[in-house]
PDB file of C-alpha atoms in Angstrom:
ATOM      1  CA  GLY A   1       0.000   0.000   0.000  1.00  0.00           C
ATOM      2  CA  GLU A   2       0.923   3.664   0.109  1.00  0.00           C
ATOM      3  CA  ASN A   3       3.844   4.351   2.361  1.00  0.00           C
ATOM      4  CA  VAL A   4       6.157   7.180   3.410  1.00  0.00           C
ATOM      5  CA  GLU A   5       9.429   6.317   5.084  1.00  0.00           C
ATOM      6  CA  GLN A   6      11.318   8.936   7.056  1.00  0.00           C
ATOM      7  CA  HIS A   7      14.895   8.937   8.336  1.00  0.00           C
ATOM      8  CA  PRO A   8      16.450   9.414  10.771  1.00  0.00           C
ATOM      9  CA  SER A   9      14.055   8.889  13.642  1.00  0.00           C
ATOM     10  CA  THR A  10      16.256  10.997  15.895  1.00  0.00           C
ATOM     11  CA  LEU A  11      18.744  13.684  14.962  1.00  0.00           C
ATOM     12  CA  SER A  12      20.978  15.643  17.282  1.00  0.00           C
ATOM     13  CA  VAL A  13      23.008  18.611  16.003  1.00  0.00           C
ATOM     14  CA  GLN A  14      25.014  21.434  17.459  1.00  0.00           C
ATOM     15  CA  GLU A  15      23.543  24.902  17.262  1.00  0.00           C
ATOM     16  CA  GLY A  16      24.558  26.513  13.999  1.00  0.00           C
ATOM     17  CA  ASP A  17      25.011  23.237  12.145  1.00  0.00           C
ATOM     18  CA  SER A  18      22.706  22.002   9.396  1.00  0.00           C
ATOM     19  CA  ALA A  19      20.099  19.277   9.748  1.00  0.00           C
ATOM     20  CA  VAL A  20      18.813  17.059   6.950  1.00  0.00           C
ATOM     21  CA  ILE A  21      15.781  14.792   7.103  1.00  0.00           C
ATOM     22  CA  LYS A  22      14.978  12.416   4.266  1.00  0.00           C
ATOM     23  CA  CYS A  23      11.748  10.790   3.128  1.00  0.00           C
ATOM     24  CA  THR A  24      10.787   8.339   0.420  1.00  0.00           C
ATOM     25  CA  TYR A  25       7.316   7.642  -0.889  1.00  0.00           C
ATOM     26  CA  SER A  26       5.810   4.712  -2.721  1.00  0.00           C
ATOM     27  CA  ASP A  27       2.956   6.175  -4.788  1.00  0.00           C
ATOM     28  CA  SER A  28       4.370   7.647  -7.982  1.00  0.00           C
ATOM     29  CA  ALA A  29       1.130   9.622  -8.403  1.00  0.00           C
ATOM     30  CA  SER A  30       1.902  11.696  -5.295  1.00  0.00           C
ATOM     31  CA  ASN A  31       2.028  15.338  -6.226  1.00  0.00           C
ATOM     32  CA  TYR A  32       2.131  17.354  -3.009  1.00  0.00           C
ATOM     33  CA  PHE A  33       4.720  17.089  -0.225  1.00  0.00           C
ATOM     34  CA  PRO A  34       4.282  19.144   2.961  1.00  0.00           C
ATOM     35  CA  TRP A  35       6.540  19.239   5.993  1.00  0.00           C
ATOM     36  CA  TYR A  36       5.172  19.812   9.478  1.00  0.00           C
ATOM     37  CA  LYS A  37       6.845  20.778  12.744  1.00  0.00           C
ATOM     38  CA  GLN A  38       5.276  19.612  15.982  1.00  0.00           C
ATOM     39  CA  GLU A  39       6.421  20.868  19.356  1.00  0.00           C
ATOM     40  CA  LEU A  40       5.630  18.850  22.451  1.00  0.00           C
ATOM     41  CA  GLY A  41       1.905  18.847  23.218  1.00  0.00           C
ATOM     42  CA  LYS A  42       1.078  21.145  20.324  1.00  0.00           C
ATOM     43  CA  ARG A  43      -0.441  20.856  16.891  1.00  0.00           C
ATOM     44  CA  PRO A  44       1.613  20.092  13.768  1.00  0.00           C
ATOM     45  CA  GLN A  45       2.410  23.326  11.943  1.00  0.00           C
ATOM     46  CA  LEU A  46       3.132  23.512   8.225  1.00  0.00           C
ATOM     47  CA  ILE A  47       6.636  24.871   7.685  1.00  0.00           C
ATOM     48  CA  ILE A  48       7.171  24.334   3.985  1.00  0.00           C
ATOM     49  CA  ASP A  49       5.698  22.378   1.106  1.00  0.00           C
ATOM     50  CA  ILE A  50       6.583  21.488  -2.466  1.00  0.00           C
ATOM     51  CA  ARG A  51       4.655  20.286  -5.472  1.00  0.00           C
ATOM     52  CA  SER A  52       5.734  17.693  -7.976  1.00  0.00           C
ATOM     53  CA  ASN A  53       6.410  20.220 -10.726  1.00  0.00           C
ATOM     54  CA  VAL A  54       9.175  21.856  -8.671  1.00  0.00           C
ATOM     55  CA  GLY A  55      12.549  20.416  -7.707  1.00  0.00           C
ATOM     56  CA  GLU A  56      13.507  22.741  -4.898  1.00  0.00           C
ATOM     57  CA  LYS A  57      11.950  25.384  -2.686  1.00  0.00           C
ATOM     58  CA  LYS A  58      13.544  27.601  -0.081  1.00  0.00           C
ATOM     59  CA  ASP A  59      12.202  29.768   2.707  1.00  0.00           C
ATOM     60  CA  GLN A  60      14.897  31.502   4.761  1.00  0.00           C
ATOM     61  CA  ARG A  61      16.751  28.759   6.683  1.00  0.00           C
ATOM     62  CA  ILE A  62      14.507  25.964   5.430  1.00  0.00           C
ATOM     63  CA  ALA A  63      14.663  24.262   2.069  1.00  0.00           C
ATOM     64  CA  VAL A  64      13.043  21.215   0.559  1.00  0.00           C
ATOM     65  CA  THR A  65      14.244  19.209  -2.434  1.00  0.00           C
ATOM     66  CA  LEU A  66      12.269  16.689  -4.456  1.00  0.00           C
ATOM     67  CA  ASN A  67      13.515  13.926  -6.726  1.00  0.00           C
ATOM     68  CA  LYS A  68      10.485  12.503  -8.492  1.00  0.00           C
ATOM     69  CA  THR A  69      12.425   9.839 -10.327  1.00  0.00           C
ATOM     70  CA  ALA A  70      13.827   8.412  -7.118  1.00  0.00           C
ATOM     71  CA  LYS A  71      10.638   9.216  -5.206  1.00  0.00           C
ATOM     72  CA  HIS A  72      12.366  10.949  -2.373  1.00  0.00           C
ATOM     73  CA  PHE A  73      12.343  14.394  -0.839  1.00  0.00           C
ATOM     74  CA  SER A  74      14.386  16.049   1.865  1.00  0.00           C
ATOM     75  CA  LEU A  75      14.162  18.856   4.387  1.00  0.00           C
ATOM     76  CA  HIS A  76      17.236  20.987   4.990  1.00  0.00           C
ATOM     77  CA  ILE A  77      17.527  23.330   7.954  1.00  0.00           C
ATOM     78  CA  THR A  78      20.597  25.558   8.012  1.00  0.00           C
ATOM     79  CA  GLU A  79      22.052  27.496  10.944  1.00  0.00           C
ATOM     80  CA  THR A  80      19.969  25.517  13.396  1.00  0.00           C
ATOM     81  CA  GLN A  81      18.789  27.151  16.599  1.00  0.00           C
ATOM     82  CA  PRO A  82      17.539  25.624  19.871  1.00  0.00           C
ATOM     83  CA  GLU A  83      13.983  26.639  18.966  1.00  0.00           C
ATOM     84  CA  ASP A  84      14.190  24.354  15.933  1.00  0.00           C
ATOM     85  CA  SER A  85      14.078  21.427  18.360  1.00  0.00           C
ATOM     86  CA  ALA A  86      10.820  19.555  17.662  1.00  0.00           C
ATOM     87  CA  VAL A  87       9.423  16.572  15.821  1.00  0.00           C
ATOM     88  CA  TYR A  88       9.299  16.980  12.058  1.00  0.00           C
ATOM     89  CA  PHE A  89       6.917  15.033   9.844  1.00  0.00           C
ATOM     90  CA  CYS A  90       7.103  14.678   6.108  1.00  0.00           C
ATOM     91  CA  ALA A  91       4.007  13.754   4.151  1.00  0.00           C
ATOM     92  CA  ALA A  92       2.937  12.881   0.642  1.00  0.00           C
ATOM     93  CA  LYS A  93      -0.470  13.434  -0.839  1.00  0.00           C
ATOM     94  CA  THR A  94      -1.253  10.499  -3.054  1.00  0.00           C
ATOM     95  CA  GLY A  95      -3.176  10.175  -6.253  1.00  0.00           C
ATOM     96  CA  GLY A  96      -6.024   8.864  -4.112  1.00  0.00           C
ATOM     97  CA  PHE A  97      -6.163  12.253  -2.349  1.00  0.00           C
ATOM     98  CA  LYS A  98      -5.000  10.813   0.952  1.00  0.00           C
ATOM     99  CA  THR A  99      -2.078  12.383   2.795  1.00  0.00           C
ATOM    100  CA  ILE A 100       0.337   9.828   4.212  1.00  0.00           C
ATOM    101  CA  PHE A 101       2.662  10.929   7.016  1.00  0.00           C
ATOM    102  CA  GLY A 102       6.132   9.712   7.789  1.00  0.00           C
ATOM    103  CA  ALA A 103       6.966   8.378  11.241  1.00  0.00           C
ATOM    104  CA  GLY A 104       8.603  11.627  12.314  1.00  0.00           C
ATOM    105  CA  THR A 105      12.100  12.818  13.183  1.00  0.00           C
ATOM    106  CA  ARG A 106      12.884  14.101  16.620  1.00  0.00           C
ATOM    107  CA  LEU A 107      15.397  16.928  16.185  1.00  0.00           C
ATOM    108  CA  PHE A 108      17.499  18.106  19.088  1.00  0.00           C
ATOM    109  CA  VAL A 109      19.549  21.263  18.657  1.00  0.00           C
ATOM    110  CA  LYS A 110      22.169  21.602  21.374  1.00  0.00           C
ATOM    111  CA  ALA A 111      23.147  25.089  22.443  1.00  0.00           C
TER     112      ALA A 111
ATOM    113  CA  GLY B   1      -5.721  32.711   8.207  1.00  0.00           C
ATOM    114  CA  ALA B   2      -6.511  28.972   8.037  1.00  0.00           C
ATOM    115  CA  VAL B   3      -7.195  28.553  11.756  1.00  0.00           C
ATOM    116  CA  VAL B   4      -8.649  25.324  13.071  1.00  0.00           C
ATOM    117  CA  SER B   5      -9.971  25.044  16.602  1.00  0.00           C
ATOM    118  CA  GLN B   6     -10.718  21.932  18.578  1.00  0.00           C
ATOM    119  CA  HIS B   7     -12.724  21.509  21.741  1.00  0.00           C
ATOM    120  CA  PRO B   8     -12.226  20.361  24.406  1.00  0.00           C
ATOM    121  CA  SER B   9      -8.456  20.430  24.751  1.00  0.00           C
ATOM    122  CA  ARG B  10      -8.535  17.884  27.551  1.00  0.00           C
ATOM    123  CA  VAL B  11     -11.185  15.505  28.785  1.00  0.00           C
ATOM    124  CA  ILE B  12     -11.221  12.857  31.472  1.00  0.00           C
ATOM    125  CA  CYS B  13     -14.114  10.450  31.516  1.00  0.00           C
ATOM    126  CA  LYS B  14     -15.169   7.206  33.106  1.00  0.00           C
ATOM    127  CA  SER B  15     -15.077   3.944  31.248  1.00  0.00           C
ATOM    128  CA  GLY B  16     -18.309   3.299  29.364  1.00  0.00           C
ATOM    129  CA  THR B  17     -19.220   6.924  28.767  1.00  0.00           C
ATOM    130  CA  SER B  18     -19.182   8.756  25.437  1.00  0.00           C
ATOM    131  CA  VAL B  19     -17.125  11.801  24.585  1.00  0.00           C
ATOM    132  CA  LYS B  20     -17.693  14.296  21.787  1.00  0.00           C
ATOM    133  CA  ILE B  21     -14.855  16.313  20.263  1.00  0.00           C
ATOM    134  CA  GLU B  22     -15.538  19.281  18.000  1.00  0.00           C
ATOM    135  CA  CYS B  23     -13.347  20.531  15.189  1.00  0.00           C
ATOM    136  CA  ARG B  24     -14.026  23.896  13.588  1.00  0.00           C
ATOM    137  CA  SER B  25     -12.445  25.793  10.737  1.00  0.00           C
ATOM    138  CA  LEU B  26     -12.680  29.383  11.913  1.00  0.00           C
ATOM    139  CA  ASP B  27     -11.870  31.458   8.862  1.00  0.00           C
ATOM    140  CA  PHE B  28     -12.420  29.179   5.899  1.00  0.00           C
ATOM    141  CA  GLN B  29     -14.792  26.580   4.611  1.00  0.00           C
ATOM    142  CA  ALA B  30     -13.463  23.060   4.795  1.00  0.00           C
ATOM    143  CA  THR B  31     -15.153  20.547   2.573  1.00  0.00           C
ATOM    144  CA  THR B  32     -12.849  17.859   3.942  1.00  0.00           C
ATOM    145  CA  MET B  33     -11.741  17.273   7.500  1.00  0.00           C
ATOM    146  CA  PHE B  34      -9.547  14.529   8.842  1.00  0.00           C
ATOM    147  CA  TRP B  35      -9.350  12.851  12.220  1.00  0.00           C
ATOM    148  CA  TYR B  36      -6.063  11.499  13.518  1.00  0.00           C
ATOM    149  CA  ARG B  37      -4.949   9.674  16.589  1.00  0.00           C
ATOM    150  CA  GLN B  38      -1.458  10.157  17.929  1.00  0.00           C
ATOM    151  CA  PHE B  39       0.233   7.948  20.496  1.00  0.00           C
ATOM    152  CA  PRO B  40       3.145   9.310  22.547  1.00  0.00           C
ATOM    153  CA  LYS B  41       6.254   9.828  20.430  1.00  0.00           C
ATOM    154  CA  GLN B  42       4.553   8.390  17.375  1.00  0.00           C
ATOM    155  CA  SER B  43       3.252   9.632  14.085  1.00  0.00           C
ATOM    156  CA  LEU B  44      -0.232  10.709  13.109  1.00  0.00           C
ATOM    157  CA  MET B  45      -2.522   7.782  12.444  1.00  0.00           C
ATOM    158  CA  LEU B  46      -5.371   8.685  10.129  1.00  0.00           C
ATOM    159  CA  MET B  47      -8.663   7.410  11.501  1.00  0.00           C
ATOM    160  CA  ALA B  48     -11.147   8.787   9.010  1.00  0.00           C
ATOM    161  CA  THR B  49     -11.802  11.347   6.325  1.00  0.00           C
ATOM    162  CA  SER B  50     -14.906  13.431   6.718  1.00  0.00           C
ATOM    163  CA  ASN B  51     -16.649  15.211   3.871  1.00  0.00           C
ATOM    164  CA  GLU B  52     -19.400  17.710   4.469  1.00  0.00           C
ATOM    165  CA  GLY B  53     -22.823  16.214   4.020  1.00  0.00           C
ATOM    166  CA  SER B  54     -21.701  12.653   3.439  1.00  0.00           C
ATOM    167  CA  LYS B  55     -20.613   9.656   5.445  1.00  0.00           C
ATOM    168  CA  ALA B  56     -17.072   9.528   6.700  1.00  0.00           C
ATOM    169  CA  THR B  57     -14.539   7.190   5.152  1.00  0.00           C
ATOM    170  CA  TYR B  58     -12.827   5.126   7.822  1.00  0.00           C
ATOM    171  CA  GLU B  59      -9.368   3.648   7.633  1.00  0.00           C
ATOM    172  CA  GLN B  60      -8.864  -0.057   7.937  1.00  0.00           C
ATOM    173  CA  GLY B  61      -9.034  -1.217  11.519  1.00  0.00           C
ATOM    174  CA  VAL B  62     -10.981   1.798  12.796  1.00  0.00           C
ATOM    175  CA  GLU B  63     -14.391   0.872  14.174  1.00  0.00           C
ATOM    176  CA  LYS B  64     -16.940   3.236  12.677  1.00  0.00           C
ATOM    177  CA  ASP B  65     -19.550   2.343  15.297  1.00  0.00           C
ATOM    178  CA  LYS B  66     -17.149   3.279  18.049  1.00  0.00           C
ATOM    179  CA  PHE B  67     -15.783   6.452  16.514  1.00  0.00           C
ATOM    180  CA  LEU B  68     -18.788   8.316  15.161  1.00  0.00           C
ATOM    181  CA  ILE B  69     -18.004  11.190  12.836  1.00  0.00           C
ATOM    182  CA  ASN B  70     -20.424  13.854  11.732  1.00  0.00           C
ATOM    183  CA  HIS B  71     -19.593  16.651   9.316  1.00  0.00           C
ATOM    184  CA  ALA B  72     -22.770  18.676   9.362  1.00  0.00           C
ATOM    185  CA  SER B  73     -21.448  21.914   7.932  1.00  0.00           C
ATOM    186  CA  LEU B  74     -18.499  23.333   6.038  1.00  0.00           C
ATOM    187  CA  THR B  75     -16.936  24.531   9.290  1.00  0.00           C
ATOM    188  CA  LEU B  76     -17.718  21.802  11.811  1.00  0.00           C
ATOM    189  CA  SER B  77     -16.909  18.142  12.201  1.00  0.00           C
ATOM    190  CA  THR B  78     -17.414  16.116  15.353  1.00  0.00           C
ATOM    191  CA  LEU B  79     -15.869  12.893  16.595  1.00  0.00           C
ATOM    192  CA  THR B  80     -17.751  10.944  19.249  1.00  0.00           C
ATOM    193  CA  VAL B  81     -15.924   8.187  21.064  1.00  0.00           C
ATOM    194  CA  THR B  82     -18.701   5.890  22.197  1.00  0.00           C
ATOM    195  CA  SER B  83     -18.469   3.615  25.232  1.00  0.00           C
ATOM    196  CA  ALA B  84     -14.922   4.740  25.863  1.00  0.00           C
ATOM    197  CA  HIS B  85     -12.412   2.382  27.450  1.00  0.00           C
ATOM    198  CA  PRO B  86      -8.928   3.019  28.835  1.00  0.00           C
ATOM    199  CA  GLU B  87      -7.335   1.827  25.594  1.00  0.00           C
ATOM    200  CA  ASP B  88      -9.077   4.718  23.824  1.00  0.00           C
ATOM    201  CA  SER B  89      -6.980   7.160  25.835  1.00  0.00           C
ATOM    202  CA  SER B  90      -4.940   9.113  23.335  1.00  0.00           C
ATOM    203  CA  PHE B  91      -4.309  12.444  21.652  1.00  0.00           C
ATOM    204  CA  TYR B  92      -6.908  13.087  18.963  1.00  0.00           C
ATOM    205  CA  ILE B  93      -6.179  15.737  16.332  1.00  0.00           C
ATOM    206  CA  CYS B  94      -8.371  16.999  13.552  1.00  0.00           C
ATOM    207  CA  SER B  95      -7.317  18.828  10.430  1.00  0.00           C
ATOM    208  CA  ALA B  96      -9.098  20.690   7.679  1.00  0.00           C
ATOM    209  CA  GLU B  97      -7.999  20.843   4.103  1.00  0.00           C
ATOM    210  CA  GLY B  98      -6.871  24.194   2.803  1.00  0.00           C
ATOM    211  CA  ARG B  99      -9.061  26.696   1.072  1.00  0.00           C
ATOM    212  CA  GLY B 100      -9.914  26.244  -2.547  1.00  0.00           C
ATOM    213  CA  GLY B 101      -8.546  22.736  -2.684  1.00  0.00           C
ATOM    214  CA  THR B 102      -4.963  23.782  -2.069  1.00  0.00           C
ATOM    215  CA  ASP B 103      -4.090  20.383  -0.545  1.00  0.00           C
ATOM    216  CA  THR B 104      -2.623  21.806   2.637  1.00  0.00           C
ATOM    217  CA  GLN B 105      -4.020  20.443   5.863  1.00  0.00           C
ATOM    218  CA  TYR B 106      -4.283  22.772   8.845  1.00  0.00           C
ATOM    219  CA  PHE B 107      -4.393  21.091  12.205  1.00  0.00           C
ATOM    220  CA  GLY B 108      -6.408  21.732  15.314  1.00  0.00           C
ATOM    221  CA  PRO B 109      -4.638  21.898  18.683  1.00  0.00           C
ATOM    222  CA  GLY B 110      -5.675  18.377  19.619  1.00  0.00           C
ATOM    223  CA  THR B 111      -7.698  16.805  22.410  1.00  0.00           C
ATOM    224  CA  ARG B 112      -6.095  14.754  25.151  1.00  0.00           C
ATOM    225  CA  LEU B 113      -8.584  12.027  26.125  1.00  0.00           C
ATOM    226  CA  THR B 114      -8.058  10.061  29.310  1.00  0.00           C
ATOM    227  CA  VAL B 115     -10.460   7.251  30.092  1.00  0.00           C
ATOM    228  CA  LEU B 116     -10.365   6.025  33.669  1.00  0.00           C
TER     229      LEU B 116
END
């Protein structure tokens, strides 16, 4: 069935370093890929998204890349700050109009 | 814009009782709302997709008679956990699809349900 795999499950970086989270999806008809940030006890918040007709999108310190051929997409956070610490979820909206979420990556940014 | 509210934020109930959770899109009309369940340190598990004016579509393994979903208007969907048991204790989150079919889901703040 439809599946989104996300790696790593946990990521610890030093403040100022970059963090990269990678996801792969199974449904080649997927055409929309959002990324959400969820702080402890709070709702997931959309931080960036990309559509299948675009290979890369950037918003300040956050960027997302998409490789449709390989069916994978990645989140890049540069110059990480302690407030970036959270759980990040990737997702893929399939041709069946269902959004499938990855398992999440717990990011720790050490000051 | 694109604010989704959820009520209540926390509820504690006795085993065997029913609990209703409301999800509202405050500044947009949501033809589709989603209900998720999230266990501690785990991902979002889709329970059902709710379309205004029609029956909800439940995911495999989710009991539709236990988790009743009603989407009576373009801004309100409700989830009722019937005859709740301790194993139903969880964090329930709703989301509403973005305006004009933009694909983006906006999440409510979640409801922490504890069944004693």
